[in-house]
PDB file of C-alpha atoms and ligand atoms in Angstrom:
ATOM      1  CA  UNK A  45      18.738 -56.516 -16.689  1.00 29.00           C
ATOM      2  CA  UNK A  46      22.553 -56.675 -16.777  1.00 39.00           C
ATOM      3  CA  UNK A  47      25.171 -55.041 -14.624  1.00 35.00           C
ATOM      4  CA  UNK A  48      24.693 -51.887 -16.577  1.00 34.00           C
ATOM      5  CA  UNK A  49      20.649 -51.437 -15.771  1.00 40.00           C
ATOM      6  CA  UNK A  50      19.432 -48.901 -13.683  1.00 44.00           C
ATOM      7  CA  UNK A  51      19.420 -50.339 -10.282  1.00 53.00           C
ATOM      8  CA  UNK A  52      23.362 -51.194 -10.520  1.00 68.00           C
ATOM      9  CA  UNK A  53      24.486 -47.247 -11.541  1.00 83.00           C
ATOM     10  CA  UNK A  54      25.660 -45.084  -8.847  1.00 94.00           C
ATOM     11  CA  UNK A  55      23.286 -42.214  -8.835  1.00 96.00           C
ATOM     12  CA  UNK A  56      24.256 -38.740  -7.457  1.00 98.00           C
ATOM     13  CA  UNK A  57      21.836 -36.453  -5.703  1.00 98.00           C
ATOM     14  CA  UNK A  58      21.293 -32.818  -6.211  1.00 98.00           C
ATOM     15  CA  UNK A  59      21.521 -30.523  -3.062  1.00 98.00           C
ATOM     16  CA  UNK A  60      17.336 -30.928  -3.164  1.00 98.00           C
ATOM     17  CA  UNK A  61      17.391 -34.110  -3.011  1.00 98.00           C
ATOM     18  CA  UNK A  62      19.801 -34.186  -0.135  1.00 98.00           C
ATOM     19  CA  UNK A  63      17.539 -32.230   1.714  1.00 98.00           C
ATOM     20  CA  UNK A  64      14.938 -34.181   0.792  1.00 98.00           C
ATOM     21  CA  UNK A  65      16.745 -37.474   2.276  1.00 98.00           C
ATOM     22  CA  UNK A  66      17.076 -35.692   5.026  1.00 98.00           C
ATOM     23  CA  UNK A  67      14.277 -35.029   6.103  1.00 98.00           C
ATOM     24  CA  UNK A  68      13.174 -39.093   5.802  1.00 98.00           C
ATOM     25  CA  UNK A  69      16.143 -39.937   7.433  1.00 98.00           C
ATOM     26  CA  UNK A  70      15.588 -37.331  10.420  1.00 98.00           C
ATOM     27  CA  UNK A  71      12.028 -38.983  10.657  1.00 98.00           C
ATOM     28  CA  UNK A  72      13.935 -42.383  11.190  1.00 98.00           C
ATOM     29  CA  UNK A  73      16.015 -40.720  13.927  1.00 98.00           C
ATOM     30  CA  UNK A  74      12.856 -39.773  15.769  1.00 98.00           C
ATOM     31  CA  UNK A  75      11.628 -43.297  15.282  1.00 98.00           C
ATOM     32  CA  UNK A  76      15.132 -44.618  17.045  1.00 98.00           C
ATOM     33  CA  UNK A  77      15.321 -41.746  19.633  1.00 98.00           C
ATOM     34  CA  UNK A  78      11.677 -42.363  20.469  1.00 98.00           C
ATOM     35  CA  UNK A  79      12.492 -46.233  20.809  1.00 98.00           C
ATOM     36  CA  UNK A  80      15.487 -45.416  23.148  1.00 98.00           C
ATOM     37  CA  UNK A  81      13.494 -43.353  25.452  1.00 98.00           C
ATOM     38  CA  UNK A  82      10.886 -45.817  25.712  1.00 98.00           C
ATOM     39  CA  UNK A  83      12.586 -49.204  26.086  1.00 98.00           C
ATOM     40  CA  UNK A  84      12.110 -51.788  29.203  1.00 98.00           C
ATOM     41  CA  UNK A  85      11.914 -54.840  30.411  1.00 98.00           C
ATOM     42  CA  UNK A  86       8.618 -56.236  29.561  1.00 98.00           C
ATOM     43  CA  UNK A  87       7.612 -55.059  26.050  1.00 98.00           C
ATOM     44  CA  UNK A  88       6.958 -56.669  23.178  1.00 98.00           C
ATOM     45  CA  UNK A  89       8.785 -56.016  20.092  1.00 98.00           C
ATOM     46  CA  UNK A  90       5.528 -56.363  18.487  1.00 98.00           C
ATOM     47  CA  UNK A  91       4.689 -52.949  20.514  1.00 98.00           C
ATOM     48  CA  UNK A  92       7.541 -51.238  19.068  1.00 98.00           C
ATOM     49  CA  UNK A  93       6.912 -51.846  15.504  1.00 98.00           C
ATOM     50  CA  UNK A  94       3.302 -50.158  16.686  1.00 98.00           C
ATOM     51  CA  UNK A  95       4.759 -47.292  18.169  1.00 98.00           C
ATOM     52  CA  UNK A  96       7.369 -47.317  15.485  1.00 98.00           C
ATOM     53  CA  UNK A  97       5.230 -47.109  12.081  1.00 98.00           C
ATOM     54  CA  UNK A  98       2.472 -44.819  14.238  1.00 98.00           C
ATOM     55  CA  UNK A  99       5.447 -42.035  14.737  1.00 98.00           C
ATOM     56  CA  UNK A 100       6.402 -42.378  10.731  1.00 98.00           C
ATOM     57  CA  UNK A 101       2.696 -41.783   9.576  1.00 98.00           C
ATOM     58  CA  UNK A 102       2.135 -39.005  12.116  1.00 98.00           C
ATOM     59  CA  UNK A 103       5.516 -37.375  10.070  1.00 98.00           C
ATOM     60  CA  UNK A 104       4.043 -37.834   6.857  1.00 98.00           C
ATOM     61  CA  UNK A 105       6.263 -40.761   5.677  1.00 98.00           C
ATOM     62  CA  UNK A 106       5.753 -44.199   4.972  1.00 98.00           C
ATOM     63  CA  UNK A 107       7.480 -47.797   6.241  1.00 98.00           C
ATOM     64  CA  UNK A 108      10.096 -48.408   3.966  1.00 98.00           C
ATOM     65  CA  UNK A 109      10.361 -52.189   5.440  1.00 98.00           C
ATOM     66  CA  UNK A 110       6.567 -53.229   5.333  1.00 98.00           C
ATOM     67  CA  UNK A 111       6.152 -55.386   2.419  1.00 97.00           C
ATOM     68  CA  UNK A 112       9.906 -55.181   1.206  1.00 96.00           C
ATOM     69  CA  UNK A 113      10.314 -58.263  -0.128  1.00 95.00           C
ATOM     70  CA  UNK A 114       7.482 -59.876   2.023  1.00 96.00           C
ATOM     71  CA  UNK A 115       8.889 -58.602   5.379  1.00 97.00           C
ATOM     72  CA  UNK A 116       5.660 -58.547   7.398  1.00 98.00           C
ATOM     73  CA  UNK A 117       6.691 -55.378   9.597  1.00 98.00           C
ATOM     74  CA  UNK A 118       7.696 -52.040   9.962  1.00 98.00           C
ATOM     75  CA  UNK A 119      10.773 -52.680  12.514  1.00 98.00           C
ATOM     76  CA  UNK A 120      13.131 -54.926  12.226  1.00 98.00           C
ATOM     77  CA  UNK A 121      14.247 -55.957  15.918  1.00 98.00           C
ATOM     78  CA  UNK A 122      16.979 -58.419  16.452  1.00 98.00           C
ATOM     79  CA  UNK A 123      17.341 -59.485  20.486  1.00 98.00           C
ATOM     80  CA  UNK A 124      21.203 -60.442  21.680  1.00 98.00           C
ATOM     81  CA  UNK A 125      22.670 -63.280  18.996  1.00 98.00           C
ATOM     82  CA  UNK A 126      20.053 -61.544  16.093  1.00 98.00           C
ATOM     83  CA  UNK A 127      22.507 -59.832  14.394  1.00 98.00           C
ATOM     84  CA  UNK A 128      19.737 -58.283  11.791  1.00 98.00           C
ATOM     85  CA  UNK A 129      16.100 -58.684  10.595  1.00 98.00           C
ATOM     86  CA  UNK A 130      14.291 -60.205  13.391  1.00 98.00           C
ATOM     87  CA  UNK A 131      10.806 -59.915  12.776  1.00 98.00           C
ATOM     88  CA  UNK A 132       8.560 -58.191  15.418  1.00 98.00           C
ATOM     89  CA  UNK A 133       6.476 -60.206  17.291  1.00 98.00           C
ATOM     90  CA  UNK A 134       3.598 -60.676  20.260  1.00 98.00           C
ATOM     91  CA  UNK A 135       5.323 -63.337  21.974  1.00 98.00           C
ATOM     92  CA  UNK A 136       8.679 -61.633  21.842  1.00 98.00           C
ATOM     93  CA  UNK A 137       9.425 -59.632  25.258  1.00 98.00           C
ATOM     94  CA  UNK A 138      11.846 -57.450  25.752  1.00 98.00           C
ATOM     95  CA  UNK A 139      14.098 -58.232  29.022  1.00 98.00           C
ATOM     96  CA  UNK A 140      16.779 -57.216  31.196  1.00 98.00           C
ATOM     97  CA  UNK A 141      19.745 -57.843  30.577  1.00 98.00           C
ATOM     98  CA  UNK A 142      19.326 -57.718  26.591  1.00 98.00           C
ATOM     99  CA  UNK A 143      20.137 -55.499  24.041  1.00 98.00           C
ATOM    100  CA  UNK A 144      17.739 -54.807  21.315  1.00 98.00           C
ATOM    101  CA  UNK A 145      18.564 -53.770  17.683  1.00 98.00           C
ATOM    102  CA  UNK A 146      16.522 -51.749  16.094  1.00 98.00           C
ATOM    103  CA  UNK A 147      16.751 -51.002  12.312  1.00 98.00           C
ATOM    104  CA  UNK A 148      14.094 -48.597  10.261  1.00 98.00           C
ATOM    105  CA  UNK A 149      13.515 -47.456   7.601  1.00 98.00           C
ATOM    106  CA  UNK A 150      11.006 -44.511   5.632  1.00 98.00           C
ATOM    107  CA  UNK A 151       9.855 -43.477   2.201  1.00 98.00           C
ATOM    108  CA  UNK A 152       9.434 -39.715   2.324  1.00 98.00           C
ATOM    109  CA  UNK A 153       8.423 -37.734  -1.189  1.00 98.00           C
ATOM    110  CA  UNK A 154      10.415 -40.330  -3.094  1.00 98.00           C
ATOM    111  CA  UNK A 155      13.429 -40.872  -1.197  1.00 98.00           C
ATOM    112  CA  UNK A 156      14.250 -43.209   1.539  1.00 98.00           C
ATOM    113  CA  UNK A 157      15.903 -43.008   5.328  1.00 98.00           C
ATOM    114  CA  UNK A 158      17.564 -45.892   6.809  1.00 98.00           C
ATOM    115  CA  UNK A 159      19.148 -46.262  10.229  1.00 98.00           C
ATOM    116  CA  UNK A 160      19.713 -48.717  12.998  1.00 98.00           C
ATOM    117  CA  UNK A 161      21.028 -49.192  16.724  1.00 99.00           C
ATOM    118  CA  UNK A 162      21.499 -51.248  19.617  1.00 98.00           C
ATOM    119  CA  UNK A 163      19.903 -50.409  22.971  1.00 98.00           C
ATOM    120  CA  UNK A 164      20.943 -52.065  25.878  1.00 98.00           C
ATOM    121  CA  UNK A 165      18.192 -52.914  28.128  1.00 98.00           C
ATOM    122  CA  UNK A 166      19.011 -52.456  31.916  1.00 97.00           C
ATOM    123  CA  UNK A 167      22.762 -53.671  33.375  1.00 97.00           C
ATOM    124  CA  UNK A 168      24.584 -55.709  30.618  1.00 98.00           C
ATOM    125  CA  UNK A 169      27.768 -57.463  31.061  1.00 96.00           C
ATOM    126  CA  UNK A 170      30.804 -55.021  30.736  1.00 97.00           C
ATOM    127  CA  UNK A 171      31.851 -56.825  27.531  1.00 98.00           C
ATOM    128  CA  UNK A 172      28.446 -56.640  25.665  1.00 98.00           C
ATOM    129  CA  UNK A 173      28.328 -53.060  26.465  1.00 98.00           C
ATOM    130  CA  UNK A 174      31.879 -52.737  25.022  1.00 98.00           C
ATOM    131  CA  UNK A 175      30.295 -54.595  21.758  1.00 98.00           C
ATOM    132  CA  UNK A 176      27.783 -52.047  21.690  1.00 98.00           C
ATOM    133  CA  UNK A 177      30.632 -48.956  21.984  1.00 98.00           C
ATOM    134  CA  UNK A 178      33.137 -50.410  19.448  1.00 98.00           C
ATOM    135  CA  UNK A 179      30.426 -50.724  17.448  1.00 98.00           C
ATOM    136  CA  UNK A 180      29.083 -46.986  17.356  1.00 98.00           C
ATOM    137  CA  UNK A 181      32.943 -46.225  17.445  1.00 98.00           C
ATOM    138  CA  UNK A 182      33.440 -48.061  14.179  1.00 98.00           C
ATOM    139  CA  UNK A 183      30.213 -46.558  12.530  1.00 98.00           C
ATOM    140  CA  UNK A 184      32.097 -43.013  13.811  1.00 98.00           C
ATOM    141  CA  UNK A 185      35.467 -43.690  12.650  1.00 98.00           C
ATOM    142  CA  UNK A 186      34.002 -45.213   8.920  1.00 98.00           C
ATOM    143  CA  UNK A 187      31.513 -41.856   8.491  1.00 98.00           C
ATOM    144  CA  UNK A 188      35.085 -39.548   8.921  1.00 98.00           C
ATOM    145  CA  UNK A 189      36.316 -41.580   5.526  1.00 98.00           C
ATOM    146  CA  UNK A 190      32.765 -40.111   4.537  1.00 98.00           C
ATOM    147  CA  UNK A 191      34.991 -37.659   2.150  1.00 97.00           C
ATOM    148  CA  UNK A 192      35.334 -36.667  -2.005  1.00 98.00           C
ATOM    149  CA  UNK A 193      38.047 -38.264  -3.538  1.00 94.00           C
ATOM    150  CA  UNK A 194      37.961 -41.292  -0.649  1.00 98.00           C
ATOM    151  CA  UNK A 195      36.512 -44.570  -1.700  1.00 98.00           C
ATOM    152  CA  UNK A 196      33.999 -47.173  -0.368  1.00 98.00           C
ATOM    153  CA  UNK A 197      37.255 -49.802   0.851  1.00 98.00           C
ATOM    154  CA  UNK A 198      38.652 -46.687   2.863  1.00 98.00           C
ATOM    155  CA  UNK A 199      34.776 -46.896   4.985  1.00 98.00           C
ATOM    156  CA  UNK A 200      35.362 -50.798   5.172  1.00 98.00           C
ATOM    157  CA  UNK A 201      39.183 -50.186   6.534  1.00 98.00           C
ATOM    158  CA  UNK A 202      38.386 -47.829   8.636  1.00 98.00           C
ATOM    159  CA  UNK A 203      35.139 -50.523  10.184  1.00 98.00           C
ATOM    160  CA  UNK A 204      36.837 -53.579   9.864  1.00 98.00           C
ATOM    161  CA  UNK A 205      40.418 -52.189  11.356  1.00 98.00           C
ATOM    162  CA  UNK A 206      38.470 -51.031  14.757  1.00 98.00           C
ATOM    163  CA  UNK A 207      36.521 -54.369  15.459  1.00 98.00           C
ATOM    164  CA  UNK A 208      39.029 -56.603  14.931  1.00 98.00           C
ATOM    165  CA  UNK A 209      41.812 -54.326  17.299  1.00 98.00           C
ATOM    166  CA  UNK A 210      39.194 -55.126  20.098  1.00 98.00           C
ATOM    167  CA  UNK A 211      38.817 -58.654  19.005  1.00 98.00           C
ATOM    168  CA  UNK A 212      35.091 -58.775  17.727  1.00 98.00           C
ATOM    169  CA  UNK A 213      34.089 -60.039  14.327  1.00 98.00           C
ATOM    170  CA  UNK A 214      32.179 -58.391  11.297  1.00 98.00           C
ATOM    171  CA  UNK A 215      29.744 -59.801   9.578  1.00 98.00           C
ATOM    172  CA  UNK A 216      30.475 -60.742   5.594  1.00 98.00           C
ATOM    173  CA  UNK A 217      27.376 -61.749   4.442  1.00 97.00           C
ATOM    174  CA  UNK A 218      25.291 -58.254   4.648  1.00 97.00           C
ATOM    175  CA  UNK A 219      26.479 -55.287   3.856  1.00 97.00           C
ATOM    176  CA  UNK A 220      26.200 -51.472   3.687  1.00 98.00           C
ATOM    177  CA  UNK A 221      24.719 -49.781   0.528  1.00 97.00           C
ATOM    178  CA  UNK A 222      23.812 -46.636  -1.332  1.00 98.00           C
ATOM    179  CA  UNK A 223      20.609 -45.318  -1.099  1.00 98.00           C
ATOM    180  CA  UNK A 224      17.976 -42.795  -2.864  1.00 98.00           C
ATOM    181  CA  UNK A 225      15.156 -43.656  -4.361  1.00 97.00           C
ATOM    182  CA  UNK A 226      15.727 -46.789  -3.802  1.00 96.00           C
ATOM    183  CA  UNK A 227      16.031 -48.519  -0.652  1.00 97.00           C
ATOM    184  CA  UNK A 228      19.165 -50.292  -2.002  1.00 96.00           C
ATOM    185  CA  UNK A 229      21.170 -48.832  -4.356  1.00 96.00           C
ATOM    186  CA  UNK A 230      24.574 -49.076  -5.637  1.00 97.00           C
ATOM    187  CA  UNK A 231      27.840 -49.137  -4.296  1.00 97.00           C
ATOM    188  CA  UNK A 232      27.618 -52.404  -1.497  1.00 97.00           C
ATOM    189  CA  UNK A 233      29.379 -50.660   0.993  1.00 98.00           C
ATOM    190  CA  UNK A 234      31.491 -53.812   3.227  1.00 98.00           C
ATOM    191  CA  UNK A 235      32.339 -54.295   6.774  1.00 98.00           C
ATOM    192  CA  UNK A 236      35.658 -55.425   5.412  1.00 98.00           C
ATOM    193  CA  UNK A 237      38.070 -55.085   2.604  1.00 98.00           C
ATOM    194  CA  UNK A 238      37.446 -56.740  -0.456  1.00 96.00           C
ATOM    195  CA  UNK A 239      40.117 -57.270  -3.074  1.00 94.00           C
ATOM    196  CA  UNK A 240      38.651 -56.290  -5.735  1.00 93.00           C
ATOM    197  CA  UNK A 241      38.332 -52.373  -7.379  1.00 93.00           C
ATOM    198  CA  UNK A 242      36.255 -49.947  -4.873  1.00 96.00           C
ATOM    199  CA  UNK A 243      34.887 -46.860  -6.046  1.00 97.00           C
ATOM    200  CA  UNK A 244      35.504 -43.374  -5.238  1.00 97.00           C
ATOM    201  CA  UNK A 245      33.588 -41.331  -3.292  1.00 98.00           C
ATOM    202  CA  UNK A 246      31.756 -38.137  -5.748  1.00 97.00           C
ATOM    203  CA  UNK A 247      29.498 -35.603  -4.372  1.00 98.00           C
ATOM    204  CA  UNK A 248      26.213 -36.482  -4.035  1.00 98.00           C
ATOM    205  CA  UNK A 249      26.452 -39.902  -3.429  1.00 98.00           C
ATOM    206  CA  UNK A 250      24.297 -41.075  -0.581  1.00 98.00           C
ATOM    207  CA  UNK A 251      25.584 -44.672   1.124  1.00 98.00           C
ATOM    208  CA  UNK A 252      24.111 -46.521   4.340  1.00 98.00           C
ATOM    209  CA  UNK A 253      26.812 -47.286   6.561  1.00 98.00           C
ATOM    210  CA  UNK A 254      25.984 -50.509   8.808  1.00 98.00           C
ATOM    211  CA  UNK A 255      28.587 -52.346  11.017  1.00 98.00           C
ATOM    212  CA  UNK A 256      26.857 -55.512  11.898  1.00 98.00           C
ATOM    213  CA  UNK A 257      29.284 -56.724  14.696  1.00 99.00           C
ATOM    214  CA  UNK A 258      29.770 -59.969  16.416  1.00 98.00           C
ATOM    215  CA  UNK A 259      31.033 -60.717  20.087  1.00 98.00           C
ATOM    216  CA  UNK A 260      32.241 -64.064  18.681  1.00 98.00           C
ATOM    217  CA  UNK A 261      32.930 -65.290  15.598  1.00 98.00           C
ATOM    218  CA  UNK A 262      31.732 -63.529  12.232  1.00 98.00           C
ATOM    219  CA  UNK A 263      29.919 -66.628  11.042  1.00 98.00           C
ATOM    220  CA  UNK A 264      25.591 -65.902  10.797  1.00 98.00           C
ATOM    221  CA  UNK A 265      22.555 -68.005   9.702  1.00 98.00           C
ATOM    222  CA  UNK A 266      19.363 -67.206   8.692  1.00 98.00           C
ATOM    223  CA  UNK A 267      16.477 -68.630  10.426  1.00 98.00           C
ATOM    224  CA  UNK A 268      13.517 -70.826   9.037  1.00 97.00           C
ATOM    225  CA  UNK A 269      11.373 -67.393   9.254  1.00 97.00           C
ATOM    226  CA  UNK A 270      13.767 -67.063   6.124  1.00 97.00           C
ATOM    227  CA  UNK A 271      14.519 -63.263   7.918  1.00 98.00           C
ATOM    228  CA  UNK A 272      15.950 -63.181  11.369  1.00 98.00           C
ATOM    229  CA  UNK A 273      19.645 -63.069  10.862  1.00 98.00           C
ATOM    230  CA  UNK A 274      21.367 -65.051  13.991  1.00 98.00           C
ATOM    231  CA  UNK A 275      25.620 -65.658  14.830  1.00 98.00           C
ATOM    232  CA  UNK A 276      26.383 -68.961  14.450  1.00 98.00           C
ATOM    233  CA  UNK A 277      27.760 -69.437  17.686  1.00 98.00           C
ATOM    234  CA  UNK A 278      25.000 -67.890  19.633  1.00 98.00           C
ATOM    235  CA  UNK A 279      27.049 -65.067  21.199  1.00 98.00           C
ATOM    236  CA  UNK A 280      25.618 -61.471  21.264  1.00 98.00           C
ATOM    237  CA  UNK A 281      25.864 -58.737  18.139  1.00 98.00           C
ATOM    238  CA  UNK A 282      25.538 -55.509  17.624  1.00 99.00           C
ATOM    239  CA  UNK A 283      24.104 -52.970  14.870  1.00 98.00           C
ATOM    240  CA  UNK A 284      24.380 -49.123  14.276  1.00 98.00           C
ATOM    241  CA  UNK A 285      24.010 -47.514  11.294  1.00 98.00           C
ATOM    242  CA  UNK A 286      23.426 -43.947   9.219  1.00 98.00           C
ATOM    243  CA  UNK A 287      22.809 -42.702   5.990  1.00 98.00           C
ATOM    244  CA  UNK A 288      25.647 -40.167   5.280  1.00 98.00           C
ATOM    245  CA  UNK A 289      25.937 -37.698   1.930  1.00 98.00           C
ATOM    246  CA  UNK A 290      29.290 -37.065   0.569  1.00 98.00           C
ATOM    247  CA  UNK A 291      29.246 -32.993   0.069  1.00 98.00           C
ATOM    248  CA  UNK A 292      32.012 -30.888  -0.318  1.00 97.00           C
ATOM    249  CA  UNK A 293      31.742 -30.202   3.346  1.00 97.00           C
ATOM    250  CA  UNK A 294      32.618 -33.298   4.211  1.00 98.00           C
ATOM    251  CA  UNK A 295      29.886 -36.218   5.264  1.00 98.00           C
ATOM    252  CA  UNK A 296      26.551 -34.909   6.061  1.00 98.00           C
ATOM    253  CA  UNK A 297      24.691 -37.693   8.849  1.00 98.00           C
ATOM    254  CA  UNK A 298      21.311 -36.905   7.046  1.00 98.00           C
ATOM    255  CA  UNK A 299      19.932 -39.628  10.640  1.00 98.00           C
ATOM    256  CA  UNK A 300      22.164 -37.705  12.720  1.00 98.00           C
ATOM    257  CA  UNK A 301      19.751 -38.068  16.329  1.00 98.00           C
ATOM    258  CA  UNK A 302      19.196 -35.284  18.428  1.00 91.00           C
ATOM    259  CA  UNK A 303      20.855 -35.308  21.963  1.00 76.00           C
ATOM    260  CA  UNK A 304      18.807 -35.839  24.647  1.00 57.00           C
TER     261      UNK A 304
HETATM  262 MG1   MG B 588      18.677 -50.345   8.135  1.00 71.16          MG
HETATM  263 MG1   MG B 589      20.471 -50.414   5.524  1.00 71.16          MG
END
């Protein structure tokens, strides 16, 4: 199918739908917020994927990552220089000192939720945990461009802008996206400005925002699992993201967590 099919159209959501989305994506925030709560020293990520995909069933939704294009999990977790995709695993133990990023996703009565984080694990040096803020900060300061009328470069600007002031890198090679019934939809939402046309923003619209950011540079590699994502240079990244509607309210954070 060409650029025209299906999968490449930008498709707007009806207020039901919305609510809909929300509702996976608020089961994803329960995922995260439970994986926050219970995170030490001494698990393995293989546990949290268990814990992870138990807490979606018990909600009535399904893994959106098992099976996605052969990834063999629920969760992804990617440990300090995994910047995304690291596959769960029972040799893999959590320690102290790391910080652990957690990405997941649902299918819920059609629709999906998709949302990430980085949780520190213990004390972590004062420039990781600075990573980790900028990060969230830059995930923050993109979802305010979250607005009718605004489009997808102003989210990049508004990422992109924020890392680089506190001299971190983002990642080029993966990117943000819409999202609805499919787990990737149209518009690729950037961590940076492209020069090319960017569309506009029109109610309805549903995007996943994702900063992937890197202490070092922004170069990455994948693995010979052919998933986990690393930096090039080794050094520590970080990962938040949410799935945000445009409304005429102003951006709705459909995995908006609860405060604890
Ligand atoms: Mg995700
Ligand atoms: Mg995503």
């Amino acid at each position: 199918m060409g650029k025209s099919g299906r999968d490449n159209a930008i498709t707007l959501k009806s207020c039901e739908e919305i609510e809909v989305m929300h509702k996976a994506n608020q089961i994803v925030a329960g995922v995260l917020s439970m994986l926050e709560r219970e995170m030490r020293s001494g698990l393995t990520t293989f546990q949290l994927d268990k814990w992870a995909e138990e807490y979606c069933r018990d909600h009535g939704a399904e893994p959106a990552f098992k099976g996605y294009r052969g990834f063999p999990a629920s969760l992804c977790v990617s440990i300090n220089e995994q910047v995304v995709h690291g596959i769960p695993s029972r040799q893999t133990k959590v320690r102290e000192g790391d910080i652990v990023s957690v990405d997941f996703g649902t299918k819920y009565k059609g629709f999906y939720g998709d949302s990430a984080m980085t949780i520190p694990v213990g004390a972590i040096s004062k420039r990781v945990r600075q990573l980790l803020l900028v990060t969230e900060e830059a995930l923050g300061k993109a979802i305010a461009q979250v607005k009718i009328g605004n489009r997808v470069a102003d989210i990049s600007k508004a990422v992109q802008d924020h890392v680089e002031e506190q001299g971190f890198s983002v990642v080029r090679q993966f990117v943000g996206h819409g999202i609805g019934n499919n787990l990737h939809e149209a518009p690729e939402v950037p961590n940076y400005v492209q020069k090319k046309a960017s569309p506009r923003l029109l109610e309805g619209m549903v995007v996943a925002i994702e900063p992937m950011v890197n202490l070092g540079k922004e170069k990455v590699r994948v693995l010979h699992d052919r998933w986990t994502v690393v930096t090039a240079d080794g050094k520590p990244s970080a990962h938040f993201e949410h799935s945000v509607a445009v409304t005429a309210e102003g951006p709705f954070v459909l995995s908006a967590r609860q405060e604890h």
